Every structure is written in structure tokens, then in C-alpha cells.
Amino acid sequence: MSRIASVVSVSPTLRAEFFSPAAWETLGTLTDVLLVDDPATLGATLDARTGAASSGPSRAEVLVISWGTPRLDAALLDRMPGLRLVAHTGASVKPFVTPELFARGVRVTQAGQGMAQSVGEVSVVFAMALLHQLPRFHHGLASGASWEDAEDAPPRYEIAGTRVGVIGASRTGRAAITMLRALGAEVVVADPTLSAADARALGVALVSLDDLLSTSRITMVHAPTLPETHHLVGARELALMPDGAGLVNTARSWLTDEDALLREVASGRIDAALDVFDAEPLPVDHPLRTLPNVLLTPHHAAATVQGRLRQGAIVVEEIGRFLAGEPLQHEVDAAALTRTG
Ligand SMILES: NC(=O)C1=CN([C@@H]2O[C@H](COP(=O)(O)OP(=O)(O)OC[C@H]3O[C@@H](n4cnc5c(N)ncnc54)[C@H](O)[C@@H]3O)[C@@H](O)[C@H]2O)C=CC1
Ligand SMILES: O=C(O)C(=O)COP(=O)(O)O
């Protein structure tokens, strides 16, 4: 097997976050690596180095990209005529990958599976926090409420034996399902692509979206951002949720109608725990920030030490498979461009 050039368009910070020393060393044994320190300068770096060395970027067959890499348009691709594989350290390739790239026969992989456990864990923590009324208790104590005020809190529930609805048996959804089942929750799933046999294998009941919303104490959203999933949980769907139920969203705000959700949580009828918002960063004066029955995190569900290293390991493993002529395990095709995220 001949060594091929690999251009790594990742900032030094992201490199340290994603690649363990061992993974980086493995990448170096697989390919001749040219590191682009500032991913935004990918084009300029390629221009400066093209043809310079035997491992020069014009010979690059593999390109590792990350957040911050510019869009791989025709002009950029023309600088890498030998390109055969783009490996993304993140999940959604839409911001970087163009139809032109697929048309040239370049293959694309992504590392979303590396994030699944972290995001699933945050969803489960969110679910348990809402069931135990932690946002209300914390808000009360932090804002000077009396100890006795807690007596007025709504009823609290164990997750064991409680019905939790998961919208989307996706990578992140499946990670959440595994943990929810281990905790003894009764898990129901709505997913138009899931077969009855797959639902049985997952140990969950497959139900309609309306059934899920109207019977679950917690609804968690784990669907991808497709045209048909825009505002999947809108005003009508939120109204189906029982009084006191909780909505968990660690996926994308695309999937829920944030205005309708704000009305429901502001009235106190349902509670919410959210990692994702229509406007990110969430404006400092946003009304969601002040509600006692809402738990907020700044789109950090995936960003754990282990998750990021798993993402880097996936990239290196995929490059190894590609060079060995083995099937890729995380390949995406042009359909990935229909996702909005
Ligand atoms: N907060 C964060 O840091 C992160 C958020 N995300 C978001 O989480 C969501 C899920 O990501 P992944 O688990 O990687 O998704 P994925 O790519 O695994 O989702 C595909 C799966 O979703 C299911 N699905 C397809 N159409 C559906 C529909 N109409 N309704 C319900 N389910 C449907 C199918 O089971 C399909 O296999 C995405 O919106 C993604 O952007 C992902 C990673 C990190
Ligand atoms: O890593 C994160 O924080 C994500 O939300 C995943 O983002 P991506 O799908 O890679 O744009």
C-alpha cells in the first residue's frame, strides 16, 4: 500500500480535543500528514504548498475537516485533483460538503456516532431533572424563596416505571433508549423509519407521534433535521402533552416550534430542558432564561472529553478502512445535504 497525502484542516485546539496522541500517531503511519493550522486558510495553504513536496496537497487523497473549514466548492476541489475521501470530525457535513464533491466521486464520512453517548446522557439527565423538579427547586433556592415554598412544588416521579417517549431512534436516540431501559423507564418510540422488528430488538414500543406525546410524562426529541421534521412538535403537538409533562430537546430547535413551546412553559403547564435554540447564542434577555420550570444548557451536550476523542478515533479508523479497501462504517451520501444542520 503506498502512502498518500492527507491534509488535516483542523485548528490546533480542535486537534488536541479530537485526536489522542495515539490516534494522531496512527494517522501519521497511514498517510503523509500536512496540518493546516487555521482551517479557514485551507485554500491559501493549498496554493502555497501545491507541488512543493512529494506529499504536497495536490497529491492529497484524504482531507480531514472540522468546524471552521471552508465550504469545499469547485475552486477548492480543483486544488486537490487527487482527492478521494473527506473525513469530517463532526456530524453534519452540510456546511462543508457540496453536490460538486459527490459528483466528482469523492467519498465522505462523518463522526456523529462519537457524540451519541454524550448527547444521550444529557437527554437522560434532563429527563430525570424534570421528573424530580430540579429546575424549580434550584430556581427557588437561588432566588431566595423560603424552604417551605418547596412544599408547593408539583409531584415528583422516579424515572423507573415512568413512560418516556423518544422521537427518533437515531444514533443519539438509541444511546438514550439504552440508558432509559437500564434505568427501568417504560420507553415508547415514534419513528416512521423504524420497523416493528427493530423496535422489538431495542426493547421499545413503536407508537404514533400523537400517542407518544399524549401518553409520555417526558418527551425527548432525537430526530434529524429534514424538511419533513421542521416543527415536528408544534403548537398542536405540544397541546397533546399531559399537564405537568416535560419536553427534552438536545437535538435541534428546528424540530420544535420555539414560540409555541415558550407559551406552554411560561404558562407553567409543561416543563422543558433545552440544549438548542432558534437563536444561538440565546439572547441575554430571552424570556426562556427566567422561567423556573426550564433547564437550559448552551448547546454543549456533545462536547465531552470522551466524545470528542471518540470522534477523532472514528476519523482515523475510517481512513484506515478506506486505505485497506474495506467498507466504510460512517459514510454519508448526497442525501446528507437535505439535512438542514
Ligand atoms: N446538542 C448537540 O450537541 C448535538 C445534537 N445533535 C442533533 O441530534 C439530532 C439527532 O442526531 P443523530 O442521532 O446523529 O441523528 P441520525 O443521523 O442518527 O438520525 C437518523 C435517524 O433518525 C430517525 N428518523 C429519520 N426520520 C425521522 C422522522 N421523520 N421522525 C423521527 N425519526 C426519524 C431514523 O431512525 C434515522 O435512522 C440531530 O438533529 C442532530 O443535529 C447531534 C449531535 C450533537
Ligand atoms: O457537536 C455539536 O455540538 C453538535 O451539535 C454537532 O454539530 P454538527 O452536527 O457536527 O454540526
Tab-separated table of C-alpha atoms and ligand atoms in Angstrom:
chain	number	residue	atom	x	y	z
A	1	MET	CA	0.000	0.000	0.000
A	2	SER	CA	1.524	3.352	-0.984
A	3	ARG	CA	1.378	6.212	1.492
A	4	ILE	CA	-0.846	9.046	0.413
A	5	ALA	CA	-1.048	12.659	1.457
A	6	SER	CA	-3.626	13.708	3.994
A	7	VAL	CA	-4.473	17.387	4.542
A	8	VAL	CA	-5.842	17.984	8.040
A	9	SER	CA	-7.880	21.159	8.193
A	10	VAL	CA	-8.316	21.423	11.957
A	11	SER	CA	-7.215	24.178	14.365
A	12	PRO	CA	-4.560	23.242	16.984
A	13	THR	CA	-7.233	23.424	19.693
A	14	LEU	CA	-9.537	21.063	17.848
A	15	ARG	CA	-6.617	18.780	17.034
A	16	ALA	CA	-5.853	18.380	20.755
A	17	GLU	CA	-9.543	17.924	21.560
A	18	PHE	CA	-10.236	15.281	18.916
A	19	PHE	CA	-7.018	13.306	18.475
A	20	SER	CA	-5.320	11.414	21.275
A	21	PRO	CA	-1.530	11.167	20.815
A	22	ALA	CA	-2.040	7.521	19.793
A	23	ALA	CA	-4.706	8.369	17.195
A	24	TRP	CA	-2.539	11.153	15.752
A	25	GLU	CA	0.426	8.786	15.516
A	26	THR	CA	-1.722	6.198	13.741
A	27	LEU	CA	-2.843	8.834	11.239
A	28	GLY	CA	0.838	9.578	10.567
A	29	THR	CA	1.612	5.913	9.933
A	30	LEU	CA	-1.282	5.702	7.472
A	31	THR	CA	-0.619	8.873	5.485
A	32	ASP	CA	1.752	11.797	4.950
A	33	VAL	CA	0.064	14.458	7.039
A	34	LEU	CA	0.005	18.165	6.227
A	35	LEU	CA	-1.611	20.095	9.068
A	36	VAL	CA	-3.442	23.300	8.165
A	37	ASP	CA	-3.248	25.253	11.429
A	38	ASP	CA	-6.046	27.656	10.604
A	39	PRO	CA	-8.778	25.732	8.784
A	40	ALA	CA	-10.126	28.976	7.306
A	41	THR	CA	-6.881	29.280	5.317
A	42	LEU	CA	-7.219	25.865	3.667
A	43	GLY	CA	-7.312	27.347	0.143
A	44	ALA	CA	-4.317	29.621	0.682
A	45	THR	CA	-2.321	26.780	2.262
A	46	LEU	CA	-3.041	24.542	-0.686
A	47	ASP	CA	-1.979	27.296	-3.120
A	48	ALA	CA	1.270	27.866	-1.220
A	49	ARG	CA	2.168	24.188	-0.996
A	50	THR	CA	0.863	22.696	-4.225
A	51	GLY	CA	3.518	20.646	-5.936
A	52	ALA	CA	6.173	21.655	-3.404
A	53	ALA	CA	6.793	18.311	-1.774
A	54	SER	CA	6.169	14.715	-2.708
A	55	SER	CA	3.487	14.751	-0.052
A	56	GLY	CA	2.167	18.111	-1.279
A	57	PRO	CA	-1.532	18.791	-1.064
A	58	SER	CA	-2.036	18.499	-4.829
A	59	ARG	CA	-1.450	14.777	-4.272
A	60	ALA	CA	-3.818	14.700	-1.319
A	61	GLU	CA	-6.200	11.796	-1.459
A	62	VAL	CA	-7.606	12.271	2.028
A	63	LEU	CA	-8.848	15.500	3.595
A	64	VAL	CA	-9.758	15.653	7.296
A	65	ILE	CA	-12.067	18.574	8.033
A	66	SER	CA	-13.671	20.095	11.099
A	67	TRP	CA	-15.850	23.029	12.098
A	68	GLY	CA	-14.278	26.179	10.644
A	69	THR	CA	-13.164	24.531	7.399
A	70	PRO	CA	-14.437	26.498	4.392
A	71	ARG	CA	-17.068	25.062	2.078
A	72	LEU	CA	-15.488	22.603	-0.358
A	73	ASP	CA	-16.589	24.266	-3.592
A	74	ALA	CA	-15.286	23.649	-7.112
A	75	ALA	CA	-12.444	26.180	-6.742
A	76	LEU	CA	-11.158	24.474	-3.606
A	77	LEU	CA	-11.606	20.985	-5.059
A	78	ASP	CA	-9.656	21.980	-8.196
A	79	ARG	CA	-6.625	22.440	-5.912
A	80	MET	CA	-6.859	18.771	-4.840
A	81	PRO	CA	-7.397	16.837	-8.069
A	82	GLY	CA	-6.411	13.554	-6.403
A	83	LEU	CA	-8.955	13.843	-3.579
A	84	ARG	CA	-10.870	10.612	-2.883
A	85	LEU	CA	-12.034	10.847	0.751
A	86	VAL	CA	-13.252	13.664	3.018
A	87	ALA	CA	-13.476	12.688	6.700
A	88	HIS	CA	-15.375	15.124	8.946
A	89	THR	CA	-14.645	15.152	12.692
A	90	GLY	CA	-18.202	16.432	13.380
A	91	ALA	CA	-21.644	15.161	12.431
A	92	SER	CA	-23.457	17.301	9.862
A	93	VAL	CA	-21.454	17.650	6.633
A	94	LYS	CA	-23.909	20.090	5.052
A	95	PRO	CA	-21.942	23.276	5.887
A	96	PHE	CA	-18.792	21.912	4.173
A	97	VAL	CA	-19.734	19.417	1.517
A	98	THR	CA	-21.122	20.422	-1.880
A	99	PRO	CA	-23.002	18.417	-4.565
A	100	GLU	CA	-19.903	19.085	-6.721
A	101	LEU	CA	-17.821	16.979	-4.350
A	102	PHE	CA	-20.114	13.949	-4.624
A	103	ALA	CA	-20.316	14.488	-8.416
A	104	ARG	CA	-16.518	14.128	-8.564
A	105	GLY	CA	-16.800	10.732	-6.882
A	106	VAL	CA	-15.232	11.834	-3.590
A	107	ARG	CA	-16.445	9.745	-0.649
A	108	VAL	CA	-17.454	11.376	2.640
A	109	THR	CA	-17.521	10.103	6.229
A	110	GLN	CA	-18.628	11.751	9.455
A	111	ALA	CA	-18.247	11.091	13.172
A	112	GLY	CA	-21.735	11.630	14.611
A	113	GLN	CA	-21.655	8.227	16.312
A	114	GLY	CA	-18.881	9.565	18.556
A	115	MET	CA	-21.321	12.099	20.047
A	116	ALA	CA	-24.226	9.748	20.651
A	117	GLN	CA	-23.419	8.657	24.209
A	118	SER	CA	-22.744	12.221	25.430
A	119	VAL	CA	-25.908	13.647	23.878
A	120	GLY	CA	-27.969	10.671	25.055
A	121	GLU	CA	-26.630	11.130	28.587
A	122	VAL	CA	-27.623	14.804	28.644
A	123	SER	CA	-31.134	13.866	27.483
A	124	VAL	CA	-31.457	11.316	30.282
A	125	VAL	CA	-30.094	13.780	32.863
A	126	PHE	CA	-32.561	16.378	31.560
A	127	ALA	CA	-35.429	13.876	31.845
A	128	MET	CA	-34.530	12.989	35.443
A	129	ALA	CA	-34.045	16.654	36.383
A	130	LEU	CA	-37.547	17.486	35.133
A	131	LEU	CA	-39.136	14.427	36.780
A	132	HIS	CA	-37.578	15.407	40.133
A	133	GLN	CA	-38.457	19.137	39.724
A	134	LEU	CA	-34.792	20.161	39.995
A	135	PRO	CA	-35.151	23.365	37.899
A	136	ARG	CA	-37.968	24.642	40.163
A	137	PHE	CA	-36.103	23.742	43.386
A	138	HIS	CA	-32.846	25.261	42.162
A	139	HIS	CA	-34.516	28.422	40.896
A	140	GLY	CA	-36.396	28.802	44.199
A	141	LEU	CA	-33.333	28.430	46.427
A	142	ALA	CA	-31.111	30.531	44.147
A	143	SER	CA	-33.626	33.369	44.093
A	144	GLY	CA	-34.246	33.473	47.871
A	145	ALA	CA	-37.522	31.535	48.174
A	146	SER	CA	-38.262	30.092	51.604
A	147	TRP	CA	-37.541	26.425	52.418
A	148	GLU	CA	-41.272	25.836	52.933
A	149	ASP	CA	-42.119	27.053	49.402
A	150	ALA	CA	-40.846	23.673	48.173
A	151	GLU	CA	-43.977	22.087	49.687
A	152	ASP	CA	-45.942	23.663	46.818
A	153	ALA	CA	-43.828	22.022	44.117
A	154	PRO	CA	-45.667	19.757	41.674
A	155	PRO	CA	-45.472	15.951	42.186
A	156	ARG	CA	-42.134	14.275	41.510
A	157	TYR	CA	-41.557	10.969	39.769
A	158	GLU	CA	-38.844	8.334	39.624
A	159	ILE	CA	-37.721	7.563	36.083
A	160	ALA	CA	-38.072	3.842	36.881
A	161	GLY	CA	-41.549	2.870	35.755
A	162	THR	CA	-42.233	6.249	34.124
A	163	ARG	CA	-43.182	6.403	30.444
A	164	VAL	CA	-40.609	8.286	28.364
A	165	GLY	CA	-41.228	8.948	24.665
A	166	VAL	CA	-38.263	9.139	22.286
A	167	ILE	CA	-38.905	10.793	18.915
A	168	GLY	CA	-36.342	9.251	16.572
A	169	ALA	CA	-34.359	6.031	17.112
A	170	SER	CA	-31.310	7.869	15.786
A	171	ARG	CA	-27.726	7.431	16.989
A	172	THR	CA	-28.361	9.800	19.910
A	173	GLY	CA	-31.906	8.454	20.405
A	174	ARG	CA	-30.626	4.859	20.639
A	175	ALA	CA	-27.984	5.849	23.195
A	176	ALA	CA	-30.737	7.468	25.285
A	177	ILE	CA	-33.012	4.421	24.854
A	178	THR	CA	-30.304	2.047	26.142
A	179	MET	CA	-29.798	4.149	29.273
A	180	LEU	CA	-33.528	4.724	29.835
A	181	ARG	CA	-34.188	0.983	29.697
A	182	ALA	CA	-31.328	0.291	32.097
A	183	LEU	CA	-32.937	2.786	34.498
A	184	GLY	CA	-36.257	0.940	34.291
A	185	ALA	CA	-38.206	3.546	32.286
A	186	GLU	CA	-41.040	2.420	30.034
A	187	VAL	CA	-39.797	3.589	26.628
A	188	VAL	CA	-42.040	4.303	23.650
A	189	VAL	CA	-40.650	5.464	20.301
A	190	ALA	CA	-42.095	7.358	17.325
A	191	ASP	CA	-40.028	6.966	14.170
A	192	PRO	CA	-41.547	6.427	10.702
A	193	THR	CA	-38.393	4.636	9.533
A	194	LEU	CA	-38.238	2.092	12.382
A	195	SER	CA	-39.561	-1.422	11.692
A	196	ALA	CA	-41.571	-3.345	14.272
A	197	ALA	CA	-38.762	-5.927	14.403
A	198	ASP	CA	-36.133	-3.244	15.112
A	199	ALA	CA	-38.367	-1.743	17.822
A	200	ARG	CA	-38.683	-5.186	19.438
A	201	ALA	CA	-34.905	-5.630	19.288
A	202	LEU	CA	-34.490	-2.250	21.010
A	203	GLY	CA	-36.991	-3.305	23.686
A	204	VAL	CA	-39.330	-0.386	22.994
A	205	ALA	CA	-42.944	0.014	21.878
A	206	LEU	CA	-43.383	1.699	18.493
A	207	VAL	CA	-46.239	4.225	18.671
A	208	SER	CA	-47.561	7.151	16.637
A	209	LEU	CA	-46.243	10.640	17.380
A	210	ASP	CA	-49.630	11.664	18.806
A	211	ASP	CA	-49.773	8.597	21.076
A	212	LEU	CA	-46.243	9.271	22.278
A	213	LEU	CA	-46.959	12.904	23.107
A	214	SER	CA	-50.296	12.281	24.807
A	215	THR	CA	-49.114	9.376	26.999
A	216	SER	CA	-45.496	10.189	27.930
A	217	ARG	CA	-44.506	12.096	31.053
A	218	ILE	CA	-41.264	13.024	29.275
A	219	THR	CA	-40.963	13.512	25.512
A	220	MET	CA	-37.446	13.700	24.117
A	221	VAL	CA	-36.654	14.801	20.581
A	222	HIS	CA	-33.850	12.966	18.749
A	223	ALA	CA	-34.823	13.279	15.080
A	224	PRO	CA	-32.603	14.596	12.262
A	225	THR	CA	-33.238	17.995	10.673
A	226	LEU	CA	-35.042	17.037	7.460
A	227	PRO	CA	-37.618	19.101	5.553
A	228	GLU	CA	-40.346	16.826	6.963
A	229	THR	CA	-39.177	17.206	10.584
A	230	HIS	CA	-39.457	21.004	10.685
A	231	HIS	CA	-41.616	21.889	13.730
A	232	LEU	CA	-42.481	18.216	14.152
A	233	VAL	CA	-43.534	19.236	17.654
A	234	GLY	CA	-45.616	22.361	17.042
A	235	ALA	CA	-48.452	24.024	18.952
A	236	ARG	CA	-50.934	21.193	18.212
A	237	GLU	CA	-48.460	18.521	19.324
A	238	LEU	CA	-47.427	20.386	22.492
A	239	ALA	CA	-51.097	20.694	23.431
A	240	LEU	CA	-51.319	16.870	23.388
A	241	MET	CA	-48.770	16.591	26.219
A	242	PRO	CA	-50.381	15.959	29.619
A	243	ASP	CA	-50.330	18.722	32.252
A	244	GLY	CA	-47.014	18.610	34.131
A	245	ALA	CA	-45.206	16.687	31.356
A	246	GLY	CA	-41.694	17.657	30.251
A	247	LEU	CA	-40.099	18.252	26.848
A	248	VAL	CA	-36.389	17.488	26.361
A	249	ASN	CA	-34.568	18.763	23.273
A	250	THR	CA	-30.846	18.112	22.799
A	251	ALA	CA	-31.249	17.764	19.013
A	252	ARG	CA	-32.140	20.953	17.147
A	253	SER	CA	-34.733	23.705	17.690
A	254	TRP	CA	-35.741	23.080	14.043
A	255	LEU	CA	-37.756	20.155	15.412
A	256	THR	CA	-39.918	22.191	17.814
A	257	ASP	CA	-41.909	25.412	17.464
A	258	GLU	CA	-39.984	27.507	19.998
A	259	ASP	CA	-42.657	30.246	20.209
A	260	ALA	CA	-45.377	27.697	20.952
A	261	LEU	CA	-43.083	25.959	23.466
A	262	LEU	CA	-42.357	29.262	25.186
A	263	ARG	CA	-46.101	29.909	25.569
A	264	GLU	CA	-46.644	26.456	27.113
A	265	VAL	CA	-43.732	26.632	29.565
A	266	ALA	CA	-44.419	30.263	30.505
A	267	SER	CA	-47.959	29.240	31.485
A	268	GLY	CA	-46.398	26.545	33.705
A	269	ARG	CA	-48.480	23.805	32.075
A	270	ILE	CA	-45.444	21.841	30.880
A	271	ASP	CA	-41.721	21.969	31.692
A	272	ALA	CA	-38.722	21.888	29.360
A	273	ALA	CA	-34.995	21.132	29.296
A	274	LEU	CA	-33.204	22.514	26.244
A	275	ASP	CA	-29.675	22.465	24.805
A	276	VAL	CA	-30.629	24.016	21.451
A	277	PHE	CA	-32.396	27.224	20.434
A	278	ASP	CA	-33.643	29.192	17.424
A	279	ALA	CA	-31.050	31.865	18.169
A	280	GLU	CA	-27.644	30.661	19.365
A	281	PRO	CA	-26.190	32.158	21.488
A	282	LEU	CA	-29.504	32.517	23.326
A	283	PRO	CA	-30.037	36.310	23.710
A	284	VAL	CA	-29.359	37.503	27.275
A	285	ASP	CA	-32.873	38.950	27.551
A	286	HIS	CA	-34.605	35.862	26.159
A	287	PRO	CA	-37.706	35.016	28.263
A	288	LEU	CA	-36.703	31.334	28.470
A	289	ARG	CA	-33.804	32.386	30.713
A	290	THR	CA	-36.061	33.485	33.558
A	291	LEU	CA	-38.565	30.613	33.815
A	292	PRO	CA	-38.370	28.405	36.954
A	293	ASN	CA	-39.588	25.278	35.158
A	294	VAL	CA	-36.960	25.356	32.412
A	295	LEU	CA	-33.425	23.911	32.401
A	296	LEU	CA	-31.034	25.441	29.854
A	297	THR	CA	-27.577	24.471	28.571
A	298	PRO	CA	-25.583	26.324	25.876
A	299	HIS	CA	-25.525	23.690	23.069
A	300	HIS	CA	-22.843	21.720	24.876
A	301	ALA	CA	-24.468	18.273	25.000
A	302	ALA	CA	-21.894	16.629	22.727
A	303	ALA	CA	-18.781	18.386	23.913
A	304	THR	CA	-17.310	15.878	26.382
A	305	VAL	CA	-13.680	14.790	26.618
A	306	GLN	CA	-14.524	11.171	25.748
A	307	GLY	CA	-16.970	12.083	22.980
A	308	ARG	CA	-14.526	14.330	21.131
A	309	LEU	CA	-11.741	11.697	21.338
A	310	ARG	CA	-14.191	9.071	20.053
A	311	GLN	CA	-14.952	11.350	17.087
A	312	GLY	CA	-11.237	11.625	16.256
A	313	ALA	CA	-10.804	7.858	16.608
A	314	ILE	CA	-13.667	7.311	14.144
A	315	VAL	CA	-11.943	9.582	11.609
A	316	VAL	CA	-8.646	7.686	11.887
A	317	GLU	CA	-10.395	4.284	11.744
A	318	GLU	CA	-12.369	5.313	8.651
A	319	ILE	CA	-9.186	6.429	6.874
A	320	GLY	CA	-7.602	3.081	7.768
A	321	ARG	CA	-10.587	1.203	6.312
A	322	PHE	CA	-10.553	3.358	3.191
A	323	LEU	CA	-6.861	2.704	2.563
A	324	ALA	CA	-7.322	-1.016	3.184
A	325	GLY	CA	-10.220	-1.142	0.712
A	326	GLU	CA	-12.635	-2.176	3.464
A	327	PRO	CA	-16.252	-0.965	3.706
A	328	LEU	CA	-16.591	2.398	5.470
A	329	GLN	CA	-18.801	2.411	8.574
A	330	HIS	CA	-19.733	6.090	8.764
A	331	GLU	CA	-20.117	7.066	5.098
A	332	VAL	CA	-22.743	9.592	4.020
A	333	ASP	CA	-24.051	10.163	0.511
A	334	ALA	CA	-25.515	13.199	-1.247
A	335	ALA	CA	-28.793	12.700	0.698
A	336	ALA	CA	-26.931	14.114	3.719
A	337	LEU	CA	-27.214	17.503	2.015
A	338	THR	CA	-31.006	17.502	2.533
A	339	ARG	CA	-30.382	17.877	6.276
A	340	THR	CA	-30.521	21.475	7.391
A	341	GLY	CA	-27.954	21.173	10.193
B	1	LIG	N1	-26.776	19.035	21.006
B	1	LIG	C1	-25.744	18.519	20.372
B	1	LIG	O1	-24.610	18.811	20.726
B	1	LIG	C2	-25.953	17.551	19.238
B	1	LIG	C3	-27.153	17.494	18.560
B	1	LIG	N2	-27.330	16.605	17.530
B	1	LIG	C4	-28.631	16.602	16.847
B	1	LIG	O2	-29.345	15.441	17.305
B	1	LIG	C5	-30.244	15.002	16.290
B	1	LIG	C6	-30.035	13.531	16.044
B	1	LIG	O3	-28.694	13.304	15.595
B	1	LIG	P1	-28.244	11.821	15.259
B	1	LIG	O4	-28.596	10.967	16.400
B	1	LIG	O5	-26.835	11.885	14.801
B	1	LIG	O6	-29.228	11.515	14.057
B	1	LIG	P2	-29.168	10.373	12.948
B	1	LIG	O7	-28.486	10.857	11.749
B	1	LIG	O8	-28.721	9.084	13.564
B	1	LIG	O9	-30.732	10.293	12.606
B	1	LIG	C7	-31.173	9.427	11.620
B	1	LIG	C8	-32.261	8.550	12.228
B	1	LIG	O10	-33.370	9.363	12.641
B	1	LIG	C9	-34.579	8.618	12.524
B	1	LIG	N3	-35.547	9.397	11.728
B	1	LIG	C10	-35.496	9.673	10.400
B	1	LIG	N4	-36.587	10.388	10.026
B	1	LIG	C11	-37.326	10.571	11.147
B	1	LIG	C12	-38.554	11.234	11.403
B	1	LIG	N5	-39.248	11.853	10.436
B	1	LIG	N6	-39.035	11.217	12.673
B	1	LIG	C13	-38.354	10.594	13.669
B	1	LIG	N7	-37.184	9.946	13.472
B	1	LIG	C14	-36.672	9.943	12.228
B	1	LIG	C15	-34.212	7.305	11.845
B	1	LIG	O11	-34.140	6.302	12.839
B	1	LIG	C16	-32.856	7.560	11.225
B	1	LIG	O12	-32.058	6.402	11.154
B	1	LIG	C17	-29.963	15.860	15.059
B	1	LIG	O13	-30.942	16.854	14.977
B	1	LIG	C18	-28.581	16.450	15.338
B	1	LIG	O14	-28.399	17.680	14.700
B	1	LIG	C19	-26.375	15.698	17.179
B	1	LIG	C20	-25.158	15.711	17.813
B	1	LIG	C21	-24.827	16.697	18.836
B	2	LIG	O1	-21.054	18.808	18.327
B	2	LIG	C1	-22.045	19.511	18.452
B	2	LIG	O2	-22.134	20.345	19.342
B	2	LIG	C2	-23.172	19.331	17.567
B	2	LIG	O3	-24.241	19.821	17.810
B	2	LIG	C3	-22.967	18.571	16.333
B	2	LIG	O4	-22.829	19.503	15.379
B	2	LIG	P1	-22.741	19.131	13.857
B	2	LIG	O5	-23.904	18.231	13.570
B	2	LIG	O6	-21.418	18.489	13.628
B	2	LIG	O7	-22.867	20.466	13.206
